[in-house]
PDB file of C-alpha atoms in Angstrom:
ATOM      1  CA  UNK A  18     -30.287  11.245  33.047  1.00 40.00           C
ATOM      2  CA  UNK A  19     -28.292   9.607  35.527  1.00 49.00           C
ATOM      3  CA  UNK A  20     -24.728   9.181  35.277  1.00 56.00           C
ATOM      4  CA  UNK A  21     -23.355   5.772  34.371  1.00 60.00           C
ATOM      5  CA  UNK A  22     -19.738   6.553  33.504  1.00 60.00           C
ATOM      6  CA  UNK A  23     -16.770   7.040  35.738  1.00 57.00           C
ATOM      7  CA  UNK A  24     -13.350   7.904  34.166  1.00 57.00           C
ATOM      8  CA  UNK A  25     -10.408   6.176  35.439  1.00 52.00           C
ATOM      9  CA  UNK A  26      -7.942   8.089  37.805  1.00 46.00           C
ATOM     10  CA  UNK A  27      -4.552   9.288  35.036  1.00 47.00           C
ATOM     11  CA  UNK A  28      -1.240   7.827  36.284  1.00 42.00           C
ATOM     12  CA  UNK A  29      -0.206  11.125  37.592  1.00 43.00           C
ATOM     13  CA  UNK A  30      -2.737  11.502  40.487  1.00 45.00           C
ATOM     14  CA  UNK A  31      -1.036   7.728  42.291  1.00 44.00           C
ATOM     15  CA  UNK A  32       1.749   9.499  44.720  1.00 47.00           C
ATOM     16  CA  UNK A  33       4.566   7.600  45.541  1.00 49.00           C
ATOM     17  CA  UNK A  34       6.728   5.262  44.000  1.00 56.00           C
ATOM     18  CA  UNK A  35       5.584   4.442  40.188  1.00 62.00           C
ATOM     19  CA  UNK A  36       3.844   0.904  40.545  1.00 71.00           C
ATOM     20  CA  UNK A  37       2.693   0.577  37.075  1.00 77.00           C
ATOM     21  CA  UNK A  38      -0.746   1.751  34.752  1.00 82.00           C
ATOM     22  CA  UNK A  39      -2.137  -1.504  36.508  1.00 87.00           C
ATOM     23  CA  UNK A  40      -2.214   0.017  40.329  1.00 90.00           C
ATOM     24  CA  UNK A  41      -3.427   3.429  38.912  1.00 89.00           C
ATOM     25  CA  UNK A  42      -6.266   1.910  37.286  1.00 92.00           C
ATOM     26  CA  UNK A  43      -7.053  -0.185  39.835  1.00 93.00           C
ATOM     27  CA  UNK A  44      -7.087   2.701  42.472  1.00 93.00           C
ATOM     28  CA  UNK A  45      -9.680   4.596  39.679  1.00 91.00           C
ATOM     29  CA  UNK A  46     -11.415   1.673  39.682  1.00 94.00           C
ATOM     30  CA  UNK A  47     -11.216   1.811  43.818  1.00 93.00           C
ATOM     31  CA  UNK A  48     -12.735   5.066  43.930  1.00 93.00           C
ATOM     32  CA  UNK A  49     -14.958   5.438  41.161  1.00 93.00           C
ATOM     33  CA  UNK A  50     -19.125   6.499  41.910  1.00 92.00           C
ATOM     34  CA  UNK A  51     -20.690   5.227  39.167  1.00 93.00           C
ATOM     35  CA  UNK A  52     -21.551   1.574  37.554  1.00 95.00           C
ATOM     36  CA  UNK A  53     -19.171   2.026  34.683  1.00 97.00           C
ATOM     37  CA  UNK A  54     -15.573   2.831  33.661  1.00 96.00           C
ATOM     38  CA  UNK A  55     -14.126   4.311  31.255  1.00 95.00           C
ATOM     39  CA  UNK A  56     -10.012   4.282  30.554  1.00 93.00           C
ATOM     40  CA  UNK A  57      -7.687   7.057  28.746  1.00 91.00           C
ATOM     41  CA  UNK A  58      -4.355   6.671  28.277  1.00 87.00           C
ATOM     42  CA  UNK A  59      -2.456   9.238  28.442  1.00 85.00           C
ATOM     43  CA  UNK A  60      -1.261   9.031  24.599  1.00 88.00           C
ATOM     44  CA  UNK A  61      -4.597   8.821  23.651  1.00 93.00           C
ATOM     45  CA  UNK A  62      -7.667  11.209  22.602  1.00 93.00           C
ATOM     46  CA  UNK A  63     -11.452  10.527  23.173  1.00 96.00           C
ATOM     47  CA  UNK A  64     -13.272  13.037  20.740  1.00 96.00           C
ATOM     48  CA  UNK A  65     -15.483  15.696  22.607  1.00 94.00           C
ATOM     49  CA  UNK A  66     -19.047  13.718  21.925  1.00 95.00           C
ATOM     50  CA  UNK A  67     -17.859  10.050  23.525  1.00 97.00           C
ATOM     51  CA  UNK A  68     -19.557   9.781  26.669  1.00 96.00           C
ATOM     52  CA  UNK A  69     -22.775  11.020  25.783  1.00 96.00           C
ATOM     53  CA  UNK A  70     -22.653   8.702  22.648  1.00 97.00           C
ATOM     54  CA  UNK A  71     -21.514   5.691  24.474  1.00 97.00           C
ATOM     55  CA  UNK A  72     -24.310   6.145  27.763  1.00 96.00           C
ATOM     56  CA  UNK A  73     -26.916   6.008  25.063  1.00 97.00           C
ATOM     57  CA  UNK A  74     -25.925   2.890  23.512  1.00 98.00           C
ATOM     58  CA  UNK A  75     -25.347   1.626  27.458  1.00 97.00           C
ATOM     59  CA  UNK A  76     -29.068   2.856  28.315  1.00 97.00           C
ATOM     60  CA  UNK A  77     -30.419   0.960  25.116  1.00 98.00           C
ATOM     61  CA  UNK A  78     -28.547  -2.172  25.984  1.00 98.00           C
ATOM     62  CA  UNK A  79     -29.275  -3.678  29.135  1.00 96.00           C
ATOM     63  CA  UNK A  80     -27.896  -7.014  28.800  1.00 97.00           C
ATOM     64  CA  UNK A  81     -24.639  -5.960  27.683  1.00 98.00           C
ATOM     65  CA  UNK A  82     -21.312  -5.731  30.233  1.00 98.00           C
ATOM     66  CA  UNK A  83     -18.622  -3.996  27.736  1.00 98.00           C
ATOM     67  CA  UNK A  84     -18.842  -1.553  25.110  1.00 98.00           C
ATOM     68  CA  UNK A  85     -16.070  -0.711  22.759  1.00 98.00           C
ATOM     69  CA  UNK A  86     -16.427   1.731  19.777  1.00 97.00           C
ATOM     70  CA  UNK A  87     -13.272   2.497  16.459  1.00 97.00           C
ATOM     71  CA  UNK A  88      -9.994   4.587  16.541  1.00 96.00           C
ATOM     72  CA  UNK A  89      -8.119   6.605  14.287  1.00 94.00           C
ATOM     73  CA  UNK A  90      -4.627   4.654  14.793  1.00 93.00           C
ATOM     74  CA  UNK A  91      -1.980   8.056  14.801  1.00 92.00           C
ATOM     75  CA  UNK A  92       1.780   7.134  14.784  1.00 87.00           C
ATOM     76  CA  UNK A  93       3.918  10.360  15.729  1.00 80.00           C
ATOM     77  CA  UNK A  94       1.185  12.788  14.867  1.00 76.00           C
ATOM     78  CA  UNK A  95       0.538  11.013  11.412  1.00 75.00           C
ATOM     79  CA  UNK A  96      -2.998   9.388  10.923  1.00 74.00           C
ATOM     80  CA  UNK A  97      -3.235   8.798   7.429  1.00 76.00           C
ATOM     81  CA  UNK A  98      -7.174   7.919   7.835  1.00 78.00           C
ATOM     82  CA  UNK A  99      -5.454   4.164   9.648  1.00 89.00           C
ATOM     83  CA  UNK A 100      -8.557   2.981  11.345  1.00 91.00           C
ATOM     84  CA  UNK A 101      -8.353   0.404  14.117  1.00 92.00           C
ATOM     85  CA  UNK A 102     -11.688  -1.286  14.196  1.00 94.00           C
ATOM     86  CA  UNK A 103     -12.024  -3.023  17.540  1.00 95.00           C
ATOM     87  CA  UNK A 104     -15.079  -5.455  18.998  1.00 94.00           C
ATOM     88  CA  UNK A 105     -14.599  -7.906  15.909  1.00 94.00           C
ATOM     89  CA  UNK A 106     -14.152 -11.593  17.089  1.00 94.00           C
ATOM     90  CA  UNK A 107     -15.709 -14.643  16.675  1.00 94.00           C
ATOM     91  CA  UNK A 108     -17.149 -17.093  19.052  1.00 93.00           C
ATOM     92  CA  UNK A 109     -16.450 -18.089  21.884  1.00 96.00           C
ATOM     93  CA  UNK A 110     -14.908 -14.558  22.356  1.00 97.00           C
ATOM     94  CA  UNK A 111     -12.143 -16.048  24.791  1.00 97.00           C
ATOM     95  CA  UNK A 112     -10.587 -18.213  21.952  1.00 97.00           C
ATOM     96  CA  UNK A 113     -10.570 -15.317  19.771  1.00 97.00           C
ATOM     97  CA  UNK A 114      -9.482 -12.824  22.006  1.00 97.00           C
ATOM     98  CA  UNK A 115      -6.562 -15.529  22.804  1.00 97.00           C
ATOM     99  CA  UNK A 116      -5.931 -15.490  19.043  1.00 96.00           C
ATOM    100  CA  UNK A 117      -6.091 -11.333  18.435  1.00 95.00           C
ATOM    101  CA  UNK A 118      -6.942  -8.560  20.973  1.00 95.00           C
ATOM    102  CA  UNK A 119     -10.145  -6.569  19.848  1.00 96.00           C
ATOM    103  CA  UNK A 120     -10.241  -4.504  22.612  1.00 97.00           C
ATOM    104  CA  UNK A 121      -8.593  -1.406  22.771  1.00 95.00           C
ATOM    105  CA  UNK A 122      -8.151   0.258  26.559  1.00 94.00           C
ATOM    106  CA  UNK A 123      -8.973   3.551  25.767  1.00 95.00           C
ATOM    107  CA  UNK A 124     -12.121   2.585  23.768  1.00 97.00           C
ATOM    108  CA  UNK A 125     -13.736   0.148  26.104  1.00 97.00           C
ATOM    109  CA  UNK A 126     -16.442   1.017  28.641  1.00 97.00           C
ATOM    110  CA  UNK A 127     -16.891  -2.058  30.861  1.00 97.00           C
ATOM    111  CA  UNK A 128     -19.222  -2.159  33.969  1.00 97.00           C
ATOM    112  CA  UNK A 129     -17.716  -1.913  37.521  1.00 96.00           C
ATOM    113  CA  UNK A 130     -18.667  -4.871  38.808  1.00 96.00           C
ATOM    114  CA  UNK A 131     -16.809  -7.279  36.642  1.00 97.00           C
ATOM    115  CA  UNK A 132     -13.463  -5.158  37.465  1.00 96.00           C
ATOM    116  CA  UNK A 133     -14.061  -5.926  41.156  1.00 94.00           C
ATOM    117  CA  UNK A 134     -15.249  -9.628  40.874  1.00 94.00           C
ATOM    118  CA  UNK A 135     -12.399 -10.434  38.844  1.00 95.00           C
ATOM    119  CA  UNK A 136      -9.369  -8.623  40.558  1.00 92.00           C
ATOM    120  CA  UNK A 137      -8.703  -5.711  38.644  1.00 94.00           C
ATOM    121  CA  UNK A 138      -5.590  -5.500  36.439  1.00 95.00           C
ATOM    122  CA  UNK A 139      -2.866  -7.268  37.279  1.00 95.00           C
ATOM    123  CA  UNK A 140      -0.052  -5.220  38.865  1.00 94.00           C
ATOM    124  CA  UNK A 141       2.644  -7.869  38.426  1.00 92.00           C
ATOM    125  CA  UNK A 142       2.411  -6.941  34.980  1.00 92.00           C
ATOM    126  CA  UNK A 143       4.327  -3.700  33.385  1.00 87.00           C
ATOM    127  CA  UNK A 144       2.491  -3.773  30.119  1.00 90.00           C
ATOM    128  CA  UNK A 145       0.306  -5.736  28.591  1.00 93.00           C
ATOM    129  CA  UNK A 146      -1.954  -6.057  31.796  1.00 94.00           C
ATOM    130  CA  UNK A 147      -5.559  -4.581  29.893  1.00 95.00           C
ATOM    131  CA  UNK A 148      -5.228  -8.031  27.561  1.00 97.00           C
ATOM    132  CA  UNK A 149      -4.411 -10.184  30.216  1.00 98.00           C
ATOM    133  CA  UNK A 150      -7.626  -8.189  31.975  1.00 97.00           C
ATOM    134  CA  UNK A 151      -9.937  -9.597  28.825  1.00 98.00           C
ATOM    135  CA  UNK A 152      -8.485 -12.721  28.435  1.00 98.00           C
ATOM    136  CA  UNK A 153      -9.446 -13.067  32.524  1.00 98.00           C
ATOM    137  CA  UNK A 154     -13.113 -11.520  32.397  1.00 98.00           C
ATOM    138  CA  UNK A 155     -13.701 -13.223  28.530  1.00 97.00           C
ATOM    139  CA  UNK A 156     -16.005 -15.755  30.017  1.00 97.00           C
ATOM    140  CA  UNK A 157     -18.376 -13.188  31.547  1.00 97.00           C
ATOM    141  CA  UNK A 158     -18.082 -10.365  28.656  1.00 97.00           C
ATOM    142  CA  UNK A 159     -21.340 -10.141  26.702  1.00 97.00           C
ATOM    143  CA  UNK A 160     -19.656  -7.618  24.131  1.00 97.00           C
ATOM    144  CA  UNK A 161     -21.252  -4.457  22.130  1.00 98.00           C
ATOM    145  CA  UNK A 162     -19.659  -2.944  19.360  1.00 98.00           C
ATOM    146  CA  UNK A 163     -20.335   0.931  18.548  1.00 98.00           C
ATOM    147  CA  UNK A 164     -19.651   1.420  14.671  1.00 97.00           C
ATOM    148  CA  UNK A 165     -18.381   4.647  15.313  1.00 96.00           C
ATOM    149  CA  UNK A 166     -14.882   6.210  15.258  1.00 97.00           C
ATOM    150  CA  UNK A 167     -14.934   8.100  18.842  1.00 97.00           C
ATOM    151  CA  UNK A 168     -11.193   8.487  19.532  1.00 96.00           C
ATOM    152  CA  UNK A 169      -7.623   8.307  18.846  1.00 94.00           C
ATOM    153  CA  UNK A 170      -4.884   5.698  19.543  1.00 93.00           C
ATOM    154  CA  UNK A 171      -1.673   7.398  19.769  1.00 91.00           C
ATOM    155  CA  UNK A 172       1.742   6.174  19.566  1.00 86.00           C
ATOM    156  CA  UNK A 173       4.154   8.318  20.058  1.00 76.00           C
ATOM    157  CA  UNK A 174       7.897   7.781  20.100  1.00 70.00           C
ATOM    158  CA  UNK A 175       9.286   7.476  23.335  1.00 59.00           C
ATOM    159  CA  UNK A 176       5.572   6.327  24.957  1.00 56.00           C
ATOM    160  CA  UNK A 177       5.584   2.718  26.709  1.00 54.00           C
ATOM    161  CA  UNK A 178       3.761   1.284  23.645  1.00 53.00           C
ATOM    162  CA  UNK A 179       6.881   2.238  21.711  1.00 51.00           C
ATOM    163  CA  UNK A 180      10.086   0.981  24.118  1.00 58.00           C
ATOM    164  CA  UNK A 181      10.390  -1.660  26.712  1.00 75.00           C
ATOM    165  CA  UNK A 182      10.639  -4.584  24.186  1.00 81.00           C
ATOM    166  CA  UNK A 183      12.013  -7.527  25.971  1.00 87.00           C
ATOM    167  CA  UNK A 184       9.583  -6.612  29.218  1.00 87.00           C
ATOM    168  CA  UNK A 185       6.380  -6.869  26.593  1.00 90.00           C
ATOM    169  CA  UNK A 186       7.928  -9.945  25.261  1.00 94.00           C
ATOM    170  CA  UNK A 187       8.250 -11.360  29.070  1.00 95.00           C
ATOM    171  CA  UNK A 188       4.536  -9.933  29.776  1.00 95.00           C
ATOM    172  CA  UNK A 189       2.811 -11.640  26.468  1.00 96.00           C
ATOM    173  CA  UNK A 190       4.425 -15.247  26.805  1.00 97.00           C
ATOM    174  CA  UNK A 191       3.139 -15.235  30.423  1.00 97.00           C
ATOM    175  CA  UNK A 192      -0.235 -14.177  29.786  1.00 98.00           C
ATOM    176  CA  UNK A 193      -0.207 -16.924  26.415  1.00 98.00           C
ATOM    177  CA  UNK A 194       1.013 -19.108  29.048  1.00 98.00           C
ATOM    178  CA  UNK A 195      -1.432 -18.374  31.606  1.00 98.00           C
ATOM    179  CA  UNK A 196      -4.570 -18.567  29.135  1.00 98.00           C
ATOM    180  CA  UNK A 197      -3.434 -21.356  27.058  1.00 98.00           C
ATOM    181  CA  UNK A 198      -6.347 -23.541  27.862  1.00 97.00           C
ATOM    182  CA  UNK A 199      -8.779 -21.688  25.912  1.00 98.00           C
ATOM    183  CA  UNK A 200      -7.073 -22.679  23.028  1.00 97.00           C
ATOM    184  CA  UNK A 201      -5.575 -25.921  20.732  1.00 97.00           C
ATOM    185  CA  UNK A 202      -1.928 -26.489  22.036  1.00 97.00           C
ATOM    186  CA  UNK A 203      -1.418 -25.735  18.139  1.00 97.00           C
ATOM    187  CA  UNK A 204      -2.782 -22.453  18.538  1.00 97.00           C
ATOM    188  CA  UNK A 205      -0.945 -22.229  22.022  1.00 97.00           C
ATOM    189  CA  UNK A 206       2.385 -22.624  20.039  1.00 97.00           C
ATOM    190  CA  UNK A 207       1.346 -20.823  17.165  1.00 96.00           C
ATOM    191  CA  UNK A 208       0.693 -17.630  19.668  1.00 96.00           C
ATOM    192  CA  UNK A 209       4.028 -18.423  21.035  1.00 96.00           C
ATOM    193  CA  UNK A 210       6.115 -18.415  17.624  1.00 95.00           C
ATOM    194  CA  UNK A 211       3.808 -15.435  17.028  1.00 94.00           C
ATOM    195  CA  UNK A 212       5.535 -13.411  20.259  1.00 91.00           C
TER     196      UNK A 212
END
């Protein structure tokens, strides 16, 4: 079987000053072979049987541009069984994708293409940049969910999920800001009270 899947390039590999996850995905994105990506942060754990998982369900659905499969949510090595069940939404996706991220970086496989048509992640932004990503490709996504749990989401203390408040804060009311048409300016607000 050919292979479908490229894995984007870790943080570590970009040389130089630090310019953000955003420029080292883009530069895996840049340099990738194959006709899909894959992300990992570095917190994070796929489990061993992923890819192989994941390219069958790619094979078997054509029509489909992004795949995203469950987590075990772990907070500072502590599971608990916390499940974080991504793909759920309701249509259209970009109003409900406005209203709740259900896409998870490290558990979405998205083709190539759409990375490259639509400008990558933004680099402007120091977090948050993978939502604005799927708020910005929503109107192309044709979504599949994989109801199975094929990695970890790990939060760790000390890991940019867990500091950098006020720059997330910043990050989220531009990108509510920058999407707001795809929603009521009551839902606008609401997103804003929300942040």
């Amino acid at each position: 079987m050919k292979k479908l899947i490229s894995r984007g390039i870790p943080s570590y590999i970009c040389v130089g000053s630090h310019k953000g996850p955003g420029a080292a995905r883009n530069l895996g994105i840049m340099k990738s072979k194959y006709d899909y990506i894959a992300f990992i942060d570095s917190d994070d754990i796929w489990y061993k049987n992923k890819i192989s998982i994941c390219e069958k369900f790619i094979v078997n659905h054509p029509k489909n541009n992004i795949f995203t499969h469950d987590e075990l949510f772990v907070r500072n090595g502590q599971s608990n069984n916390n499940l974080i069940i991504n793909g759920i939404y309701e249509e259209p996706l970009c109003k409900s994708l406005y209203i709740k991220n259900c896409f998870s970086t490290s558990a979405v496989i998205i083709k190539k293409y759409l990375l490259r048509e639509h400008g990558g992640f933004d680099e402007n932004l120091m977090s948050s940049q993978d939502y604005d990503l799927w708020l910005r490709l929503s109107p192309y996504l044709n979504p599949y969910k994989i109801n199975e749990v094929l990695g970890e989401y790990r939060e760790l203390s000390g890991s940019i999920t867990s500091k950098f408040y006020l720059n997330r804060m910043l990050d989220q009311l531009a990108i509510a800001y920058r999407y707001r048409t795809y929603v009521t300016i009551f839902q606008y607000y609401l997103k804003i009270l929300k942040i």
